[in-house]
mmCIF file of C-alpha atoms and ligand atoms in Angstrom:
data_model
loop_
_atom_site.group_PDB
_atom_site.id
_atom_site.type_symbol
_atom_site.label_atom_id
_atom_site.label_comp_id
_atom_site.label_asym_id
_atom_site.label_seq_id
_atom_site.Cartn_x
_atom_site.Cartn_y
_atom_site.Cartn_z
ATOM 1 C CA MET R 26 101.240 96.330 91.666
ATOM 2 C CA LYS R 27 103.291 99.047 93.301
ATOM 3 C CA PHE R 28 105.727 98.204 96.117
ATOM 4 C CA PHE R 29 105.904 100.594 99.040
ATOM 5 C CA ILE R 30 108.244 99.921 101.939
ATOM 6 C CA ASP R 31 106.650 99.966 105.392
ATOM 7 C CA THR R 32 109.396 101.457 107.518
ATOM 8 C CA ALA R 33 110.813 104.628 109.031
ATOM 9 C CA ASN R 34 114.358 103.267 108.786
ATOM 10 C CA VAL R 35 116.380 105.177 106.215
ATOM 11 C CA GLU R 36 118.921 102.376 105.732
ATOM 12 C CA GLU R 37 116.112 99.992 104.764
ATOM 13 C CA ILE R 38 114.698 102.602 102.394
ATOM 14 C CA ARG R 39 118.126 102.983 100.738
ATOM 15 C CA LYS R 40 118.496 99.197 100.359
ATOM 16 C CA ALA R 41 115.016 98.892 98.808
ATOM 17 C CA LYS R 42 115.825 101.791 96.466
ATOM 18 C CA GLU R 43 118.880 99.923 95.198
ATOM 19 C CA LEU R 44 116.653 97.002 94.177
ATOM 20 C CA LYS R 45 114.752 99.401 91.874
ATOM 21 C CA VAL R 46 111.360 98.104 92.998
ATOM 22 C CA LEU R 47 110.456 100.920 95.345
ATOM 23 C CA ASP R 48 107.380 103.027 94.539
ATOM 24 C CA GLY R 49 106.840 104.747 97.887
ATOM 25 C CA VAL R 50 107.129 104.663 101.677
ATOM 26 C CA THR R 51 104.607 104.271 104.480
ATOM 27 C CA THR R 52 105.296 104.996 108.129
ATOM 28 C CA ASN R 53 103.248 104.929 111.305
ATOM 29 C CA PRO R 54 103.876 106.072 114.896
ATOM 30 C CA THR R 55 105.124 102.606 115.910
ATOM 31 C CA LEU R 56 107.682 102.499 113.089
ATOM 32 C CA ILE R 57 108.837 106.066 113.868
ATOM 33 C CA SER R 58 109.199 105.225 117.577
ATOM 34 C CA LYS R 59 111.529 102.308 116.726
ATOM 35 C CA GLU R 60 114.057 104.791 115.310
ATOM 36 C CA LYS R 61 114.474 106.428 118.752
ATOM 37 C CA ARG R 62 115.308 109.789 117.153
ATOM 38 C CA PRO R 63 113.435 113.100 116.947
ATOM 39 C CA PHE R 64 110.410 112.853 114.655
ATOM 40 C CA MET R 65 111.374 115.720 112.337
ATOM 41 C CA GLU R 66 114.945 114.433 111.975
ATOM 42 C CA VAL R 67 113.677 111.018 110.818
ATOM 43 C CA VAL R 68 111.040 112.485 108.515
ATOM 44 C CA ARG R 69 113.398 114.973 106.858
ATOM 45 C CA GLU R 70 115.907 112.199 106.214
ATOM 46 C CA ILE R 71 113.229 109.997 104.615
ATOM 47 C CA LEU R 72 112.068 112.904 102.464
ATOM 48 C CA SER R 73 115.595 113.706 101.316
ATOM 49 C CA GLU R 74 115.950 110.059 100.228
ATOM 50 C CA ILE R 75 112.515 109.859 98.550
ATOM 51 C CA THR R 76 111.697 113.046 96.658
ATOM 52 C CA ASP R 77 109.426 111.914 93.845
ATOM 53 C CA LYS R 78 107.374 109.054 95.280
ATOM 54 C CA PRO R 79 104.604 109.089 97.918
ATOM 55 C CA VAL R 80 105.663 109.080 101.571
ATOM 56 C CA SER R 81 102.846 108.520 104.088
ATOM 57 C CA LEU R 82 103.223 110.339 107.411
ATOM 58 C CA GLU R 83 100.627 109.741 110.094
ATOM 59 C CA VAL R 84 98.858 112.338 112.240
ATOM 60 C CA ALA R 85 98.751 111.730 115.990
ATOM 61 C CA SER R 86 95.680 113.812 116.879
ATOM 62 C CA THR R 87 92.262 112.218 117.187
ATOM 63 C CA ASP R 88 90.123 115.342 116.607
ATOM 64 C CA VAL R 89 89.608 116.857 113.181
ATOM 65 C CA LYS R 90 91.134 120.228 114.101
ATOM 66 C CA GLY R 91 94.316 118.586 115.351
ATOM 67 C CA MET R 92 94.488 116.262 112.346
ATOM 68 C CA ILE R 93 94.173 119.224 109.978
ATOM 69 C CA ARG R 94 96.770 121.255 111.883
ATOM 70 C CA GLU R 95 99.282 118.401 111.900
ATOM 71 C CA GLY R 96 98.493 117.280 108.361
ATOM 72 C CA GLU R 97 98.961 120.752 106.903
ATOM 73 C CA ARG R 98 102.307 121.066 108.645
ATOM 74 C CA LEU R 99 103.427 117.677 107.350
ATOM 75 C CA ALA R 100 102.205 118.483 103.821
ATOM 76 C CA GLU R 101 104.491 121.541 103.777
ATOM 77 C CA LEU R 102 107.517 119.252 104.088
ATOM 78 C CA GLY R 103 107.193 117.967 100.524
ATOM 79 C CA SER R 104 104.808 117.698 97.592
ATOM 80 C CA ASN R 105 105.087 113.904 97.834
ATOM 81 C CA VAL R 106 103.847 113.763 101.455
ATOM 82 C CA VAL R 107 100.625 111.793 101.937
ATOM 83 C CA ILE R 108 98.738 112.405 105.177
ATOM 84 C CA LYS R 109 97.906 109.163 106.942
ATOM 85 C CA ILE R 110 94.683 109.378 108.909
ATOM 86 C CA PRO R 111 92.874 106.728 110.990
ATOM 87 C CA ILE R 112 89.373 105.702 109.927
ATOM 88 C CA THR R 113 87.186 107.486 112.450
ATOM 89 C CA GLU R 114 84.389 110.038 112.083
ATOM 90 C CA GLU R 115 86.884 112.822 112.782
ATOM 91 C CA GLY R 116 89.326 111.218 110.372
ATOM 92 C CA LEU R 117 86.772 111.189 107.557
ATOM 93 C CA LYS R 118 86.127 114.918 108.067
ATOM 94 C CA ALA R 119 89.854 115.541 107.787
ATOM 95 C CA VAL R 120 90.015 113.462 104.580
ATOM 96 C CA VAL R 121 87.274 115.615 103.014
ATOM 97 C CA HIS R 122 89.184 118.760 104.043
ATOM 98 C CA PHE R 123 92.482 117.564 102.552
ATOM 99 C CA GLU R 124 90.790 116.312 99.375
ATOM 100 C CA LYS R 125 89.381 119.816 98.780
ATOM 101 C CA LYS R 126 92.841 121.282 99.290
ATOM 102 C CA GLY R 127 94.461 118.818 96.883
ATOM 103 C CA ILE R 128 96.485 117.140 99.649
ATOM 104 C CA LYS R 129 96.709 113.353 99.355
ATOM 105 C CA THR R 130 95.518 111.102 102.171
ATOM 106 C CA ASN R 131 96.010 107.499 103.215
ATOM 107 C CA VAL R 132 93.193 106.198 105.434
ATOM 108 C CA THR R 133 94.644 103.667 107.814
ATOM 109 C CA LEU R 134 93.541 101.018 110.334
ATOM 110 C CA VAL R 135 90.909 99.718 107.895
ATOM 111 C CA PHE R 136 89.528 96.351 108.997
ATOM 112 C CA SER R 137 86.122 96.153 107.264
ATOM 113 C CA PRO R 138 84.645 96.730 103.791
ATOM 114 C CA ALA R 139 82.253 99.328 105.267
ATOM 115 C CA GLN R 140 85.178 101.380 106.596
ATOM 116 C CA ALA R 141 86.838 101.166 103.199
ATOM 117 C CA LEU R 142 83.634 102.269 101.438
ATOM 118 C CA LEU R 143 83.345 105.321 103.685
ATOM 119 C CA ALA R 144 86.972 106.274 103.121
ATOM 120 C CA MET R 145 86.622 105.922 99.350
ATOM 121 C CA LYS R 146 83.433 108.040 99.385
ATOM 122 C CA ALA R 147 85.211 110.716 101.451
ATOM 123 C CA GLY R 148 87.835 110.956 98.701
ATOM 124 C CA ALA R 149 90.822 109.165 100.231
ATOM 125 C CA SER R 150 93.743 108.905 97.822
ATOM 126 C CA TYR R 151 94.759 105.608 99.425
ATOM 127 C CA ILE R 152 93.158 103.193 101.864
ATOM 128 C CA SER R 153 95.170 100.787 104.002
ATOM 129 C CA PRO R 154 93.466 97.534 105.023
ATOM 130 C CA PHE R 155 95.604 95.551 107.498
ATOM 131 C CA VAL R 156 95.782 91.886 106.464
ATOM 132 C CA GLY R 157 98.307 90.560 109.002
ATOM 133 C CA ARG R 158 96.434 91.840 112.021
ATOM 134 C CA LEU R 159 93.228 90.183 110.775
ATOM 135 C CA ASP R 160 95.103 86.911 110.240
ATOM 136 C CA ASP R 161 96.380 87.293 113.820
ATOM 137 C CA ILE R 162 92.814 87.105 115.154
ATOM 138 C CA SER R 163 91.887 84.170 112.892
ATOM 139 C CA TYR R 164 90.152 86.101 110.111
ATOM 140 C CA THR R 165 91.441 85.733 106.551
ATOM 141 C CA GLY R 166 92.900 89.178 105.940
ATOM 142 C CA MET R 167 93.081 88.652 102.194
ATOM 143 C CA ASP R 168 89.267 88.231 101.993
ATOM 144 C CA LEU R 169 89.012 91.880 103.013
ATOM 145 C CA ILE R 170 91.230 92.923 100.097
ATOM 146 C CA LYS R 171 89.031 90.998 97.640
ATOM 147 C CA GLN R 172 85.870 92.619 99.058
ATOM 148 C CA ILE R 173 87.326 96.132 98.912
ATOM 149 C CA LYS R 174 88.606 95.561 95.375
ATOM 150 C CA LYS R 175 85.104 94.476 94.317
ATOM 151 C CA ILE R 176 83.530 97.601 95.878
ATOM 152 C CA LYS R 177 86.148 99.835 94.271
ATOM 153 C CA ASP R 178 85.496 98.312 90.840
ATOM 154 C CA ASN R 179 81.689 98.367 91.223
ATOM 155 C CA TYR R 180 81.691 102.149 91.585
ATOM 156 C CA GLN R 181 85.002 103.107 89.927
ATOM 157 C CA PHE R 182 86.370 104.735 93.087
ATOM 158 C CA CYS R 183 89.754 106.377 92.525
ATOM 159 C CA SER R 184 91.252 105.476 95.932
ATOM 160 C CA GLU R 185 94.208 103.111 95.655
ATOM 161 C CA ILE R 186 94.152 99.997 97.829
ATOM 162 C CA ILE R 187 97.364 99.595 99.842
ATOM 163 C CA VAL R 188 97.629 96.136 101.404
ATOM 164 C CA ALA R 189 99.180 96.854 104.805
ATOM 165 C CA SER R 190 100.318 94.751 107.758
ATOM 166 C CA VAL R 191 102.072 92.470 105.288
ATOM 167 C CA ARG R 192 103.906 89.706 107.115
ATOM 168 C CA ASN R 193 105.109 87.249 104.447
ATOM 169 C CA PRO R 194 105.631 86.693 100.693
ATOM 170 C CA ILE R 195 102.234 84.958 100.364
ATOM 171 C CA HIS R 196 100.544 88.206 101.397
ATOM 172 C CA VAL R 197 102.396 89.942 98.559
ATOM 173 C CA THR R 198 101.549 87.451 95.817
ATOM 174 C CA GLU R 199 97.926 87.166 96.953
ATOM 175 C CA SER R 200 97.646 90.971 96.934
ATOM 176 C CA ALA R 201 98.793 91.014 93.313
ATOM 177 C CA ILE R 202 96.379 88.203 92.382
ATOM 178 C CA ALA R 203 93.526 90.102 94.080
ATOM 179 C CA GLY R 204 94.406 93.202 92.042
ATOM 180 C CA ALA R 205 95.497 95.482 94.895
ATOM 181 C CA ASP R 206 97.100 98.708 93.689
ATOM 182 C CA VAL R 207 99.912 98.656 96.243
ATOM 183 C CA ALA R 208 101.444 96.387 98.879
ATOM 184 C CA THR R 209 103.387 98.114 101.620
ATOM 185 C CA ILE R 210 106.023 95.646 102.673
ATOM 186 C CA PRO R 211 108.580 95.493 105.499
ATOM 187 C CA TYR R 212 112.176 95.196 104.251
ATOM 188 C CA THR R 213 112.532 91.671 105.688
ATOM 189 C CA VAL R 214 109.662 90.478 103.480
ATOM 190 C CA ILE R 215 111.048 92.249 100.385
ATOM 191 C CA ALA R 216 114.298 90.318 100.976
ATOM 192 C CA GLN R 217 112.351 87.051 101.395
ATOM 193 C CA LEU R 218 110.579 87.570 98.052
ATOM 194 C CA VAL R 219 113.852 87.154 96.157
ATOM 195 C CA LYS R 220 114.671 83.841 97.788
ATOM 196 C CA HIS R 221 113.664 80.244 97.090
ATOM 197 C CA PRO R 222 115.437 77.173 98.539
ATOM 198 C CA LEU R 223 115.663 75.566 95.089
ATOM 199 C CA THR R 224 117.291 78.723 93.684
ATOM 200 C CA GLY R 225 119.969 78.489 96.387
ATOM 201 C CA ILE R 226 120.557 74.760 95.834
ATOM 202 C CA GLY R 227 120.537 75.185 92.042
ATOM 203 C CA LEU R 228 123.034 78.040 92.127
ATOM 204 C CA GLU R 229 125.357 76.117 94.410
ATOM 205 C CA ARG R 230 125.337 73.158 91.986
ATOM 206 C CA PHE R 231 125.957 75.374 88.928
ATOM 207 C CA LEU R 232 128.915 77.039 90.639
ATOM 208 C CA LYS R 233 130.386 73.673 91.654
ATOM 209 C CA ASP R 234 130.007 72.213 88.143
ATOM 210 C CA TRP R 235 131.439 75.381 86.612
ATOM 211 C CA GLU R 236 134.686 74.684 88.438
ATOM 212 C CA SER R 237 135.218 71.522 86.346
ATOM 213 C CA VAL R 238 134.683 73.231 82.962
ATOM 214 C CA PRO R 239 138.056 73.339 81.135
ATOM 215 C CA GLU R 240 139.523 76.487 79.528
ATOM 216 C CA LYS R 241 136.977 78.958 80.910
ATOM 217 C CA PRO R 242 137.006 82.365 79.148
ATOM 218 C CA PHE R 243 136.270 84.215 82.417
HETATM 219 O O1 G3P N 303 101.774 100.639 108.469
HETATM 220 C C1 G3P N 303 100.663 99.918 108.870
HETATM 221 C C2 G3P N 303 100.864 98.423 108.908
HETATM 222 O O2 G3P N 303 101.584 97.996 107.790
HETATM 223 C C3 G3P N 303 101.379 97.887 110.205
HETATM 224 O O3 G3P N 303 101.716 96.531 110.143
HETATM 225 O O4 G3P N 303 102.816 94.567 111.117
HETATM 226 O O5 G3P N 303 102.217 96.490 112.607
HETATM 227 O O6 G3P N 303 100.454 95.019 111.679
HETATM 228 P P1 G3P N 303 101.806 95.602 111.474
#
């Protein structure tokens, strides 16, 4: 399973890069707004950090013409730019347009298998079902991933499933068990994945016992 980082913060992207587990970046208008800097400044910085892996940048228009105009402008910023488009009727038209032009798309705000099916049929390169937000309203978000994976396999759709709205390490491991192609993960959760209380306790004990070993070579 590929690991994308879900952030517009360049420092977090750099830290994730150092861990050597980073396969791409996803952003959205909320994440961009948290940076409190001009949009193009943030985007150019992300693209100078990530040159050879997919970077999803979201359109802000709701009509197909606007989505195409914005998406084409964003696509000019780098060959690794993926245009993130909400799952609406207008959005699907834009996906078909970009697919014909060879520009990759990431269909976002997916909350049902039917939405995912439509996006896959339209030729989306990626689809982003949001597990955390479903959990928030007392649905099991991970069930959606299993359903979409089944539909994808039934018809050999090429779209990659990105598990989005990831809130904790369980979301990540369950995504891998379900066979998702990608999980897009906030940096805080990537950091949590490394940790286990027993690892901390075990390491502390090893270091303490090491102190009493005589004639250490290093
Ligand atoms: O990028 C889309 C998604 O990952 C947002 O997550 O935490 O705002 O539901 P969240």
